CSV table of C-alpha atoms in Angstrom, one decimal:
chain,number,residue,atom,x,y,z
N,776,GLU,CA,121.5,109.7,55.3
N,777,ASP,CA,122.6,111.9,52.3
N,778,LYS,CA,122.8,110.1,49.0
N,779,VAL,CA,125.3,112.7,47.6
N,780,VAL,CA,128.0,114.3,49.8
N,781,GLN,CA,130.2,117.1,48.5
N,782,SER,CA,133.4,118.5,50.1
N,783,PRO,CA,134.5,121.0,50.9
N,784,LEU,CA,131.3,123.0,51.3
N,785,SER,CA,133.2,126.2,50.7
N,786,LEU,CA,136.7,127.0,49.4
N,787,VAL,CA,138.6,130.3,48.9
N,788,VAL,CA,141.6,130.3,46.6
N,789,HIS,CA,143.7,132.7,44.6
N,790,GLU,CA,143.5,133.2,40.9
N,791,GLY,CA,145.8,130.8,39.2
N,792,ASP,CA,145.5,128.1,41.8
N,793,THR,CA,144.3,124.6,40.9
N,794,VAL,CA,141.3,123.2,42.9
N,795,THR,CA,139.8,119.8,43.4
N,796,LEU,CA,136.2,119.4,44.4
N,797,ASN,CA,135.0,116.1,45.8
N,798,CYS,CA,131.7,114.2,45.5
N,799,SER,CA,130.8,110.9,47.0
N,800,TYR,CA,127.5,109.1,46.3
N,801,GLU,CA,125.3,106.2,47.4
N,802,VAL,CA,125.7,103.1,45.2
N,803,THR,CA,122.1,101.9,45.2
N,804,ASN,CA,120.7,102.0,41.7
N,805,PHE,CA,123.5,104.3,40.5
N,806,ARG,CA,123.5,105.1,36.8
N,807,SER,CA,125.4,108.4,36.3
N,808,LEU,CA,127.0,111.3,38.1
N,809,LEU,CA,126.6,114.9,36.9
N,810,TRP,CA,128.4,118.1,37.7
N,811,TYR,CA,126.7,121.5,37.3
N,812,LYS,CA,128.0,125.1,37.8
N,813,GLN,CA,125.7,127.6,39.4
N,814,GLU,CA,126.4,131.3,39.3
N,815,LYS,CA,123.7,133.7,40.2
N,816,LYS,CA,120.9,131.9,38.5
N,817,ALA,CA,120.2,128.5,37.1
N,818,PRO,CA,122.6,125.6,37.2
N,819,THR,CA,124.4,124.9,34.0
N,820,PHE,CA,125.5,121.5,32.9
N,821,LEU,CA,129.2,120.6,33.0
N,822,PHE,CA,129.7,116.9,32.8
N,823,MET,CA,127.9,113.6,33.0
N,824,LEU,CA,130.0,110.6,34.1
N,825,THR,CA,128.8,107.0,33.7
N,826,SER,CA,132.0,104.9,33.3
N,827,SER,CA,134.8,104.6,35.8
N,828,GLY,CA,138.2,106.0,35.1
N,829,ILE,CA,137.4,107.9,31.9
N,830,GLU,CA,138.2,111.6,32.3
N,831,LYS,CA,136.0,114.2,30.8
N,832,LYS,CA,137.5,117.5,29.9
N,833,SER,CA,136.3,120.9,28.9
N,834,GLY,CA,139.0,123.6,28.8
N,835,ARG,CA,140.4,124.0,32.3
N,836,LEU,CA,137.8,121.8,33.8
N,837,SER,CA,138.0,118.0,34.1
N,838,SER,CA,136.2,115.3,36.0
N,839,ILE,CA,136.5,111.6,36.6
N,840,LEU,CA,134.4,108.9,38.2
N,841,ASP,CA,135.8,106.2,40.5
N,842,LYS,CA,133.1,103.5,40.9
N,843,LYS,CA,135.3,101.5,43.3
N,844,GLU,CA,135.5,104.5,45.7
N,845,LEU,CA,131.9,105.7,44.9
N,846,SER,CA,133.3,109.1,44.2
N,847,SER,CA,134.0,111.7,41.6
N,848,ILE,CA,136.3,114.7,41.5
N,849,LEU,CA,136.1,118.0,39.5
N,850,ASN,CA,139.4,119.7,38.8
N,851,ILE,CA,139.8,123.3,37.8
N,852,THR,CA,143.3,124.4,36.7
N,853,ALA,CA,144.6,128.0,36.4
N,854,THR,CA,141.5,129.3,38.2
N,855,GLN,CA,140.0,132.6,37.2
N,856,THR,CA,137.6,134.9,39.0
N,857,GLY,CA,134.9,133.8,36.6
N,858,ASP,CA,135.1,130.3,38.0
N,859,SER,CA,133.6,131.6,41.3
N,860,ALA,CA,130.3,129.8,41.7
N,861,ILE,CA,128.6,127.0,43.5
N,862,TYR,CA,129.5,123.6,42.0
N,863,LEU,CA,126.8,121.0,42.3
N,864,CYS,CA,127.2,117.3,42.1
N,865,ALA,CA,124.1,115.1,41.4
N,866,ARG,CA,123.5,111.4,40.9
N,867,TRP,CA,121.0,109.7,38.7
N,868,GLY,CA,119.5,106.5,40.0
N,869,GLY,CA,118.1,105.3,36.7
N,870,GLY,CA,114.5,106.2,37.5
N,871,ALA,CA,112.2,108.9,36.3
N,872,ASP,CA,112.5,110.8,39.5
N,873,GLY,CA,115.4,112.9,38.4
N,874,LEU,CA,118.6,113.9,40.0
N,875,THR,CA,119.6,113.8,43.7
N,876,PHE,CA,121.9,116.8,44.4
N,877,GLY,CA,124.6,117.3,47.0
N,878,LYS,CA,124.7,120.6,49.0
N,879,GLY,CA,127.2,122.1,46.6
N,880,THR,CA,130.7,123.5,47.0
N,881,HIS,CA,130.9,127.3,47.1
N,882,LEU,CA,134.1,128.3,45.4
N,883,ILE,CA,135.5,131.8,45.6
N,884,ILE,CA,138.4,132.8,43.5
N,885,GLN,CA,140.2,135.9,44.8
N,886,PRO,CA,142.2,138.1,42.4
T,1241,ASN,CA,114.7,128.2,21.4
T,1242,ALA,CA,113.9,129.8,24.8
T,1243,GLY,CA,114.7,126.5,26.6
T,1244,VAL,CA,113.0,126.5,30.0
T,1245,THR,CA,111.1,129.6,31.0
T,1246,GLN,CA,109.6,130.4,34.4
T,1247,THR,CA,107.2,133.1,35.6
T,1248,PRO,CA,107.3,135.1,37.8
T,1249,LYS,CA,110.9,135.8,38.5
T,1250,PHE,CA,110.2,137.3,42.0
T,1251,GLN,CA,107.1,137.1,44.3
T,1252,VAL,CA,106.3,138.1,47.8
T,1253,LEU,CA,103.3,136.5,49.5
T,1254,LYS,CA,101.7,136.8,52.8
T,1255,THR,CA,101.2,133.7,54.9
T,1256,GLY,CA,98.1,131.9,53.8
T,1257,GLN,CA,98.0,133.3,50.3
T,1258,SER,CA,98.0,131.1,47.3
T,1259,MET,CA,99.9,131.3,44.0
T,1260,THR,CA,101.0,129.3,41.0
T,1261,LEU,CA,104.4,129.2,39.5
T,1262,GLN,CA,104.5,128.6,35.8
T,1263,CYS,CA,107.0,126.7,33.8
T,1264,ALA,CA,107.3,125.9,30.1
T,1265,GLN,CA,109.8,124.2,27.9
T,1266,ASP,CA,110.2,124.3,24.1
T,1267,MET,CA,112.6,121.4,23.7
T,1268,ASN,CA,110.0,118.7,23.3
T,1269,HIS,CA,111.1,117.1,26.5
T,1270,ASN,CA,109.1,114.3,28.1
T,1271,SER,CA,110.1,114.8,31.7
T,1272,MET,CA,109.8,117.9,33.9
T,1273,TYR,CA,110.7,118.7,37.5
T,1274,TRP,CA,110.3,121.2,40.2
T,1275,TYR,CA,113.1,121.8,42.7
T,1276,ARG,CA,113.5,124.2,45.6
T,1277,GLN,CA,116.9,125.5,46.7
T,1278,ASP,CA,117.6,126.8,50.2
T,1279,PRO,CA,120.9,128.1,51.4
T,1280,GLY,CA,123.3,125.3,52.2
T,1281,MET,CA,120.8,122.6,51.1
T,1282,GLY,CA,121.4,122.0,47.5
T,1283,LEU,CA,118.4,121.4,45.2
T,1284,ARG,CA,115.6,119.2,46.6
T,1285,LEU,CA,113.0,117.7,44.3
T,1286,ILE,CA,109.4,118.7,45.1
T,1287,TYR,CA,107.4,117.0,42.3
T,1288,TYR,CA,108.2,115.5,38.9
T,1289,SER,CA,106.4,114.5,35.8
T,1290,ALA,CA,108.0,111.7,33.9
T,1291,SER,CA,105.7,112.2,30.9
T,1292,GLU,CA,102.6,114.0,29.9
T,1293,GLY,CA,99.7,112.9,32.1
T,1294,THR,CA,101.7,111.7,35.0
T,1295,THR,CA,103.0,113.4,38.2
T,1296,ASP,CA,104.8,112.0,41.2
T,1297,LYS,CA,106.0,113.3,44.6
T,1298,GLY,CA,109.6,114.0,45.2
T,1299,GLU,CA,111.6,114.5,48.4
T,1300,VAL,CA,109.7,117.5,49.8
T,1301,PRO,CA,106.1,117.6,48.3
T,1302,ASN,CA,104.2,118.8,51.4
T,1303,GLY,CA,102.3,122.1,50.9
T,1304,TYR,CA,102.5,121.9,47.1
T,1305,ASN,CA,100.5,120.6,44.1
T,1306,VAL,CA,101.4,120.3,40.5
T,1307,SER,CA,99.7,120.1,37.1
T,1308,ARG,CA,101.2,118.8,33.9
T,1309,LEU,CA,99.0,120.9,31.6
T,1310,ASN,CA,100.4,119.5,28.4
T,1311,LYS,CA,103.8,118.3,27.2
T,1312,ARG,CA,105.3,121.9,27.4
T,1313,GLU,CA,103.9,123.2,30.7
T,1314,PHE,CA,104.3,122.1,34.3
T,1315,SER,CA,102.9,124.3,37.0
T,1316,LEU,CA,103.5,124.4,40.8
T,1317,ARG,CA,100.8,125.6,43.2
T,1318,LEU,CA,101.1,126.7,46.7
T,1319,GLU,CA,97.6,126.6,48.2
T,1320,SER,CA,98.3,128.3,51.5
T,1321,ALA,CA,101.8,129.7,51.6
T,1322,ALA,CA,103.9,129.4,54.8
T,1323,PRO,CA,107.2,131.2,55.7
T,1324,SER,CA,109.0,127.8,55.4
T,1325,GLN,CA,108.3,127.9,51.7
T,1326,THR,CA,110.5,130.9,51.2
T,1327,SER,CA,113.0,129.7,48.7
T,1328,VAL,CA,114.2,129.8,45.2
T,1329,TYR,CA,112.2,127.5,42.9
T,1330,PHE,CA,113.7,125.9,39.8
T,1331,CYS,CA,111.9,124.1,37.0
T,1332,ALA,CA,113.9,121.7,34.9
T,1333,SER,CA,113.2,119.4,32.0
T,1334,ASN,CA,115.0,116.6,30.2
T,1335,ARG,CA,114.4,114.1,27.4
T,1336,GLY,CA,113.5,111.3,29.7
T,1337,GLY,CA,113.6,107.6,29.1
T,1338,MET,CA,116.3,105.2,29.8
T,1339,THR,CA,118.7,106.0,26.9
T,1340,GLY,CA,120.7,109.0,26.0
T,1341,THR,CA,122.0,111.8,28.1
T,1342,TYR,CA,120.3,112.5,31.3
T,1343,GLU,CA,121.2,116.2,31.3
T,1344,GLN,CA,118.6,118.4,32.9
T,1345,TYR,CA,118.0,121.9,31.6
T,1346,PHE,CA,117.0,124.4,34.2
T,1347,GLY,CA,114.9,127.5,34.1
T,1348,PRO,CA,116.1,130.9,35.6
T,1349,GLY,CA,114.3,130.4,38.9
T,1350,THR,CA,111.6,132.1,40.9
T,1351,ARG,CA,112.6,133.8,44.2
T,1352,LEU,CA,109.7,133.5,46.5
T,1353,THR,CA,109.4,135.2,49.9
T,1354,VAL,CA,106.5,134.4,52.3
T,1355,THR,CA,106.1,136.9,55.1
């Protein structure tokens, strides 16, 4: 059973649209949830969420954690073609064994 | 700071050949990780090293070995490559420990093809 489930797995929208990406996670030993953006190369860090209900924001991107629903969303407003990427969600269980990643959402922004 | 560096960037191997992927970080991080990424599968942990001198298996360790050579370097070895090991390999590091951010920093990746 997957510990991190992302939806949708792929999404195509037009420039200017707002998108919401979803991530649900297994609660066992949960400490934090992280979002990464992956373009052609290495994933780059976006947000780390530990507390429920506190929104983290960076420009047009924002994210929030809901510990009751065991989920997180990543919002992107006024999308641009440069937002096209794979968005990865990962959970940290508090151990030294690193992050458990979801399969990612492949987002395509059409001009 | 170079961050996390990996060599080589690309490699093609024949089935049965061996090779070592190199990774180094200059951020004085304690923990280092090797992941593989296959289409539609996200990143899966192969091995990790919580601190210098320790290594442990991750989710998909079969067919691989690792060496934490010192605090900076963590290598991944394929002893007898198989086509199922065709993938993109990422090395990552982070500060480690139970306090502070758990952000992992990733290297640029090695694209490995086994024919």
